[in-house]
CSV table of C-alpha atoms in Angstrom, one decimal:
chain,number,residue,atom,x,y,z
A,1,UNK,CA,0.0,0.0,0.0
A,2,UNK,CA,1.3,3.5,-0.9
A,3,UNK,CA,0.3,6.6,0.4
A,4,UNK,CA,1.3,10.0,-0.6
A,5,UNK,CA,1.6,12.7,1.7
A,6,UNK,CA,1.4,16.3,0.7
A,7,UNK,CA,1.2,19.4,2.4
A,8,UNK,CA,-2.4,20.1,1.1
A,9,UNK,CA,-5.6,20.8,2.9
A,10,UNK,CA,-8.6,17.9,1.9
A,11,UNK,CA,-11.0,20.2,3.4
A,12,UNK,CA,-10.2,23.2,1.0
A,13,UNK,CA,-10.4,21.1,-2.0
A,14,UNK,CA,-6.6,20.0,-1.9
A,15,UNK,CA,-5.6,23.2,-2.2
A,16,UNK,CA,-1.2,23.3,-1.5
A,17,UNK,CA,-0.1,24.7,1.9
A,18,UNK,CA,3.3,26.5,2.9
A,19,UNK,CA,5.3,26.4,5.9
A,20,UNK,CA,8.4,25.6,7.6
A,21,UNK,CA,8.4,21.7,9.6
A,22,UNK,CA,9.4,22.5,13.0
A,23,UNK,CA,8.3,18.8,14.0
A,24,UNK,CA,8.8,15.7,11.8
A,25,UNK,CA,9.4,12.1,12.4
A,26,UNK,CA,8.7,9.2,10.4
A,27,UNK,CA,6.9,6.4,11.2
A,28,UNK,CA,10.0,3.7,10.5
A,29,UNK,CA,9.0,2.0,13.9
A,30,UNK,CA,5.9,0.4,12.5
A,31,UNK,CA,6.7,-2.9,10.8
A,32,UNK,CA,6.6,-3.2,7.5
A,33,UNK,CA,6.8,0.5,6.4
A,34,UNK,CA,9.2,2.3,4.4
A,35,UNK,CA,9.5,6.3,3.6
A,36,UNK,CA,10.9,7.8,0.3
A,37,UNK,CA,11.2,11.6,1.3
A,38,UNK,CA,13.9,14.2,0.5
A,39,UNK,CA,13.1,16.9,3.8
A,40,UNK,CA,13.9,17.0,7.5
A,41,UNK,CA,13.0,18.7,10.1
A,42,UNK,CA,13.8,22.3,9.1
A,43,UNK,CA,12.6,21.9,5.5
A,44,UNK,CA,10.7,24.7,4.5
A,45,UNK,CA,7.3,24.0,2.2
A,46,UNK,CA,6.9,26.4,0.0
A,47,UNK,CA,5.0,27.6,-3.3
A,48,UNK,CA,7.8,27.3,-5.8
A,49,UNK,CA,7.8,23.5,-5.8
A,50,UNK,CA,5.5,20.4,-5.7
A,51,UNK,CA,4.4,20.1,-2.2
A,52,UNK,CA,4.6,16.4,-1.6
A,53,UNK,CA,6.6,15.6,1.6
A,54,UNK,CA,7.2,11.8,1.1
A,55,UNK,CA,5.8,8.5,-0.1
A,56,UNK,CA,4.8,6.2,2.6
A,57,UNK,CA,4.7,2.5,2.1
A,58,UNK,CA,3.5,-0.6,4.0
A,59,UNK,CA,3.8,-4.0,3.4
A,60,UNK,CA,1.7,-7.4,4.8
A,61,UNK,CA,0.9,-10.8,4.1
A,62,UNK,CA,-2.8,-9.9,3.2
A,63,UNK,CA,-4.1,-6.6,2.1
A,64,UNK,CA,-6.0,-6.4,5.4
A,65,UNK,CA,-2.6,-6.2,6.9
A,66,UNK,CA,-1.2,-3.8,4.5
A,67,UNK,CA,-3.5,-1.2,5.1
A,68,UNK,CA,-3.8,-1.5,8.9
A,69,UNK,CA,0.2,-1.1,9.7
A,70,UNK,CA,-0.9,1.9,6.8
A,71,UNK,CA,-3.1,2.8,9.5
A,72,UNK,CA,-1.1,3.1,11.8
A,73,UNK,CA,1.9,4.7,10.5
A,74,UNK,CA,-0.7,7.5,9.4
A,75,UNK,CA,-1.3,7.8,13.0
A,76,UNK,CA,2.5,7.9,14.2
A,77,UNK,CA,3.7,10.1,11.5
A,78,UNK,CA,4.4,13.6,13.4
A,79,UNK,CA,4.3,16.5,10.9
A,80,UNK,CA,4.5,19.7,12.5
A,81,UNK,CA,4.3,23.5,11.3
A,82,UNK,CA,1.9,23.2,8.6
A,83,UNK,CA,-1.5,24.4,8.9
A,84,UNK,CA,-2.7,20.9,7.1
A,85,UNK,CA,-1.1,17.5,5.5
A,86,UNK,CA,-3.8,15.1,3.6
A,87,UNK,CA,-3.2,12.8,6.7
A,88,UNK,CA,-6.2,13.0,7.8
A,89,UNK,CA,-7.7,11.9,4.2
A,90,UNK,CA,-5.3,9.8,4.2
A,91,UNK,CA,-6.1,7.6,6.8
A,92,UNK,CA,-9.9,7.7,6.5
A,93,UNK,CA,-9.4,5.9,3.0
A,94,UNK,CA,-7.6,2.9,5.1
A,95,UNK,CA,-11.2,2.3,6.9
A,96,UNK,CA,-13.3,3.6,4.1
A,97,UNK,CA,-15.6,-0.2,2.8
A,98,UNK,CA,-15.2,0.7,-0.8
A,99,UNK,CA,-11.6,1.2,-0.2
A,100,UNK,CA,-11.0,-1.8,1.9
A,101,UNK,CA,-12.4,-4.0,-0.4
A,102,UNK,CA,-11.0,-2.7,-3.3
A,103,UNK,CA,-14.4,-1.4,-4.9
A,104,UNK,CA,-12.8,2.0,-6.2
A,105,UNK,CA,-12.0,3.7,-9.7
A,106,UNK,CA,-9.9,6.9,-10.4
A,107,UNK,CA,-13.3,9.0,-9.8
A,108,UNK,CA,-13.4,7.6,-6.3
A,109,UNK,CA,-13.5,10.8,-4.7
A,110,UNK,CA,-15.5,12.3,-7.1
A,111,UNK,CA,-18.3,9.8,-6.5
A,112,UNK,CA,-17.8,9.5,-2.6
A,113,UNK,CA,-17.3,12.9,-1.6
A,114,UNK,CA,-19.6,14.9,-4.4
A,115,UNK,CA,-19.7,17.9,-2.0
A,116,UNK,CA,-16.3,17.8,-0.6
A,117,UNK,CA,-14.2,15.5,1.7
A,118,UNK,CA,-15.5,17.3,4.9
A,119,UNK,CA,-13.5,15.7,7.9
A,120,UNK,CA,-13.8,12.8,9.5
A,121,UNK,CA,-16.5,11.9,11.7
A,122,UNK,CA,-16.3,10.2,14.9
A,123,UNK,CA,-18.5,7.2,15.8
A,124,UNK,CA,-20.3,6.7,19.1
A,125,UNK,CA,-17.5,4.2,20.0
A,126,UNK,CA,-14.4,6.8,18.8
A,127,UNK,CA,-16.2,9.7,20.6
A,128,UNK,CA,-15.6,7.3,24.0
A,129,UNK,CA,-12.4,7.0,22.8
A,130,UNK,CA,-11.3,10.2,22.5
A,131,UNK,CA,-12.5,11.0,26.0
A,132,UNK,CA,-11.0,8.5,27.7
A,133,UNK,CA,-7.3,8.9,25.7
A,134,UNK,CA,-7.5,12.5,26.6
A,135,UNK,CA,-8.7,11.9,30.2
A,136,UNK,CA,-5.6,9.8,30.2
A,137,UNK,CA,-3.0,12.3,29.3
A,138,UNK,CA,-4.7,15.2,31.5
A,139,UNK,CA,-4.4,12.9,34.7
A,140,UNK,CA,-0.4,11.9,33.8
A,141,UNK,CA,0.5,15.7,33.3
A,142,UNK,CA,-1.1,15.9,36.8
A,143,UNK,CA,0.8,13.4,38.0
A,144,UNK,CA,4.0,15.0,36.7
A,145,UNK,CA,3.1,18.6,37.8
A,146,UNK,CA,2.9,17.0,41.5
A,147,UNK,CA,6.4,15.6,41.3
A,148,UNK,CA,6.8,13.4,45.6
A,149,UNK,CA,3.1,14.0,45.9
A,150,UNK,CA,2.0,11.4,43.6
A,151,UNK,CA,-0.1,9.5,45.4
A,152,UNK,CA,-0.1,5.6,44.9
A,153,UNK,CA,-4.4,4.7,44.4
A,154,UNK,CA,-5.7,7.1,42.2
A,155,UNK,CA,-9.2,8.5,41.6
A,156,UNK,CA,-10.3,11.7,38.9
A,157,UNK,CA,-13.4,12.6,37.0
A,158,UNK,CA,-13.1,15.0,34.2
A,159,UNK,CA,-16.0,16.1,32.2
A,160,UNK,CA,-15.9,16.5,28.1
A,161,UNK,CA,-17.8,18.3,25.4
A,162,UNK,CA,-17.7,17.1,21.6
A,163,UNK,CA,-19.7,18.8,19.6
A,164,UNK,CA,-23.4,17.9,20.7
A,165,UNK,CA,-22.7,15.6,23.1
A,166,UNK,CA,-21.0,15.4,26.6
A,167,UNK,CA,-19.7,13.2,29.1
A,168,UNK,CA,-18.4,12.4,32.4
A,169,UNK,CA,-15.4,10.2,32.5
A,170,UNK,CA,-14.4,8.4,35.5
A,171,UNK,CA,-10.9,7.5,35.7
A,172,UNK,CA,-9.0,5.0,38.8
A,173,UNK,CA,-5.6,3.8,38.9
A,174,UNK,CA,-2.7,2.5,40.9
A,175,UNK,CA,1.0,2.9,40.5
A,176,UNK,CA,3.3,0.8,39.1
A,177,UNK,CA,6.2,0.8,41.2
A,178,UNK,CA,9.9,1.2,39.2
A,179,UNK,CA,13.5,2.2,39.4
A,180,UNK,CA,12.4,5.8,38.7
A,181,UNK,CA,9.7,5.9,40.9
A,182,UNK,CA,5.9,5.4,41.0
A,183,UNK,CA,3.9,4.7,37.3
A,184,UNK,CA,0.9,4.5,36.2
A,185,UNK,CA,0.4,2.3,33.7
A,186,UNK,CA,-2.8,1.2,33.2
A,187,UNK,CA,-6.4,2.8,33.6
A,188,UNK,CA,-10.2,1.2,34.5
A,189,UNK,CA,-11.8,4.1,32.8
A,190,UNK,CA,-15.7,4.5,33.2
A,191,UNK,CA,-17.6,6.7,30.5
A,192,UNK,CA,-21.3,8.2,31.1
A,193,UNK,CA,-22.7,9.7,28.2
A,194,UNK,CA,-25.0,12.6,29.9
A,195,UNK,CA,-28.2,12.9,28.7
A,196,UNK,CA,-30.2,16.2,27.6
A,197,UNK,CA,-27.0,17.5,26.6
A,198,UNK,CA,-27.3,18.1,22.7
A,199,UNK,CA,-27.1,21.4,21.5
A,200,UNK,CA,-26.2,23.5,25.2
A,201,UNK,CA,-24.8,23.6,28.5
A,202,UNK,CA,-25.4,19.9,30.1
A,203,UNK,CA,-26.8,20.2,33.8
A,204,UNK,CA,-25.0,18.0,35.9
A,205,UNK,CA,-25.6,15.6,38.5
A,206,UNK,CA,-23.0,16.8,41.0
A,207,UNK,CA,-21.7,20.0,42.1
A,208,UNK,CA,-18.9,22.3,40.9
A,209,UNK,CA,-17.6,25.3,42.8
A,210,UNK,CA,-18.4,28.7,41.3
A,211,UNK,CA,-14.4,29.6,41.5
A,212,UNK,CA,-13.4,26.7,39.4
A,213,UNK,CA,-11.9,29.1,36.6
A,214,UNK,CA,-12.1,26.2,34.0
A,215,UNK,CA,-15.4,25.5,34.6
A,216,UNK,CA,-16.4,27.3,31.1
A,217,UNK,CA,-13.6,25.6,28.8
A,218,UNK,CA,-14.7,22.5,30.3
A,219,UNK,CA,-18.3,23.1,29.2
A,220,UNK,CA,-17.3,24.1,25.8
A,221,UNK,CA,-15.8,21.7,23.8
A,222,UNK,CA,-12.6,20.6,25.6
A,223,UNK,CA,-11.6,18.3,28.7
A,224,UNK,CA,-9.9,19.5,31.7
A,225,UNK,CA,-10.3,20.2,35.0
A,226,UNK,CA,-9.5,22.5,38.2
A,227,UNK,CA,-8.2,21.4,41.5
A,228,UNK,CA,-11.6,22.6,43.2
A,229,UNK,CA,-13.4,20.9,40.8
A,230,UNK,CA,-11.2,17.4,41.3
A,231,UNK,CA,-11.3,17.7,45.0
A,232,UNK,CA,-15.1,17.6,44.6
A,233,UNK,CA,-14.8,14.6,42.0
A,234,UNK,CA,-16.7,11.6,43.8
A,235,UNK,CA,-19.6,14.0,45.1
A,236,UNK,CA,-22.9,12.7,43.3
A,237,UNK,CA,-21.2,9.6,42.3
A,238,UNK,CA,-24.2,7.3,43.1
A,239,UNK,CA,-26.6,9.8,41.2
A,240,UNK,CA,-24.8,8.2,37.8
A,241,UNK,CA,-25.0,5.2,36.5
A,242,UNK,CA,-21.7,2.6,35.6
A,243,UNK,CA,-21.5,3.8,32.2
A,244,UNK,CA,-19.3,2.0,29.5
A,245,UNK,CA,-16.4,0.6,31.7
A,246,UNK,CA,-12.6,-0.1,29.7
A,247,UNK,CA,-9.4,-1.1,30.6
A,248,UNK,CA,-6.5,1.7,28.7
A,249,UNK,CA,-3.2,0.4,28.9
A,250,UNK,CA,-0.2,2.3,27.6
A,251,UNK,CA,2.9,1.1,25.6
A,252,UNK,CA,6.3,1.9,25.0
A,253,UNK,CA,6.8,4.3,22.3
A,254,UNK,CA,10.3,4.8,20.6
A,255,UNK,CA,12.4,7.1,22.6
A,256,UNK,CA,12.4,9.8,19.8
A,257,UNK,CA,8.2,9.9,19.5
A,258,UNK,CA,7.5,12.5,22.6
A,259,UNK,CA,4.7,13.7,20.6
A,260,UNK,CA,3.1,9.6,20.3
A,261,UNK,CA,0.9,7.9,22.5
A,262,UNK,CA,0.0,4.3,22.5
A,263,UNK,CA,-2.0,2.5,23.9
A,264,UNK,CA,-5.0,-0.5,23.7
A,265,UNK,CA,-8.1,0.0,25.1
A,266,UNK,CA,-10.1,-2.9,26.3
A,267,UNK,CA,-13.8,-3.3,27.0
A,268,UNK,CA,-15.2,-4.4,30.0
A,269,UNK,CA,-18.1,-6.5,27.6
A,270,UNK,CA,-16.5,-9.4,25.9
A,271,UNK,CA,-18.8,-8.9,23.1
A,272,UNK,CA,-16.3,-6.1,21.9
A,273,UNK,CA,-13.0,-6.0,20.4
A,274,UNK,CA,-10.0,-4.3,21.8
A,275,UNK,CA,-8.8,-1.5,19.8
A,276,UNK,CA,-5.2,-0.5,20.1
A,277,UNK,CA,-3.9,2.7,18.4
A,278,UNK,CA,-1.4,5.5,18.6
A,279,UNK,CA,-2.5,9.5,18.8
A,280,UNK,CA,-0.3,12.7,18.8
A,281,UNK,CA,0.1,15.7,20.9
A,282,UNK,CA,1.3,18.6,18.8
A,283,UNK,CA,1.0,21.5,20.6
A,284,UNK,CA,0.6,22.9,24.1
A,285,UNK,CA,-1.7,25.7,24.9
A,286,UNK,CA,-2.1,26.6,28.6
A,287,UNK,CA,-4.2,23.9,29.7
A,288,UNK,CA,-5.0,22.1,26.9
A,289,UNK,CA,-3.8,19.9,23.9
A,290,UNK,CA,-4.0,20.1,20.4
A,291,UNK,CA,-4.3,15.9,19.9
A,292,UNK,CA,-4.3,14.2,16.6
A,293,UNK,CA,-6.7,11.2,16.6
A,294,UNK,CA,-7.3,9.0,13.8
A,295,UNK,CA,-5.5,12.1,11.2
A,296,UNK,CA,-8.0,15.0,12.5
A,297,UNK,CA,-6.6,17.2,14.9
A,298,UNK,CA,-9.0,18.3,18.7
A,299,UNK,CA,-8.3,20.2,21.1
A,300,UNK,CA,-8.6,18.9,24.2
């Protein structure tokens, strides 16, 4: 499987984009891949030549195989600076049915996107995701920002907005102990969808104090929290119900991938199917992210 990359925006009808890469790495970790591309980080993009930055290839037994480590290289390749890459196209064809099954002609996009590619859109089941990947990385900033106060059993709720629908996620974990100290490893992560929330402010069923100065961003579209707010986190617990309970473990990533997180996330019900996958943080903005999940880029 071959996929180009260029620094062009799908949602502005492929138009080229310029800028300097002050992040790249390649996703030569993921089995079975190999990269043909003449920049570095450094390179600069700009409108006197073709703007394709390299051509990524993955190889498997099956074509199944092909496209998923396609997949995931997609997901590991860090491309920083631009304004957009077709990544997120990209990696939407790998899951597309047509795609998969090889159903497609050279008017594929013309066909399947007849108003424009428009983004990718997150499932009910990649909406859970997301929360609970981003509750995840919240808690182990946390963690780091409290240096010898780490404490060994712990317990957060956070509270996230997507769109039109919002949620409380539950998060409990205990440390891991290692040469370097206390880590945590692995979270039981429990997801409650609230109800009544689509299209405003959700009311809910626990209380927050007035001076919790992230109250707002937490309400509008991105997860976080305040100390007040945590300290207050198991009030109204028995007013919820269970919610979607998963295991999220983390894995090693290679030294050089700061920016990559890994992990496989494991439901409670049998009846469902692990999923394991990598995401990126990019960028750093107070108290929130700017994450890369399956090629689109939150904040969160």
């Amino acid at each position: 499987t071959e996929s180009r990359v260029y620094a062009e925006d799908p949602l502005n009808n492929f138009l080229p984009v310029i800028g300097r890469l002050n992040r790249y790495e390649e996703p030569t970790h993921v089995p079975g891949v190999r990269v043909d591309s003449g920049i570095v980080e450094g390179s600069e993009i700009s409108v006197f030549y073709d703007p394709l930055i390299s051509k990524l290839c993955t190889w498997g037994h099956t074509r199944d195989e092909s496209l998923s480590r396609m997949a995931e290289a997609l997901d590991s390749y860090v491309v920083g600076g631009l304004a957009r890459t077709n990544i997120n196209f990209l990696r939407d064809l790998m899951t597309h049915p047509k795609y998969v099954c090889g159903d497609f002609t050279t008017k594929f996009i013309e066909d399947e996107f007849p108003e424009g590619y428009k983004g990718h859109v997150l499932t009910s089941a990649e909406q859970m995701e997301l929360c609970c990947v981003t509750a995840v990385t919240h808690t182990l900033r946390d963690m780091r920002l409290m240096a010898g106060d780490v404490p060994r059993d712990l317990s957060k709720r956070w509270v996230a907005q997507q769109s039109d629908a919002a949620y409380i996620v539950d998060l409990s974990a205990q440390a891991k102990d290692t040469a370097a100290g206390p880590v945590f490893d692995s979270f039981i992560i429990a997801v409650h969808k609230l109800e009544g929330a689509e299209g405003g402010r959700p009311t809910l069923p626990f209380a927050v104090p007035q001076h919790s100065d992230l109250f707002e961003a937490l309400m509008q579209g991105t997860l976080g929290a305040s100390q007040p707010f945590l300290n207050n986190s198991k009030k109204g617990l028995e007013q919820l119900p269970q919610g979607q309970v998963v295991r999220l473990d983390l894995k090693q990533m290679p030294n050089k991938s700061a920016a990559l997180i890994g992990y496989t996330l494991t439901p409670a019900s049998s009846e469902l199917a692990p999923v394991a996958r990598v995401s990126q943080l990019l960028d750093v903005e107070s108290f929130h992210y700017q994450m890369q999940f399956m090629g689109s880029s939150y904040t969160v």
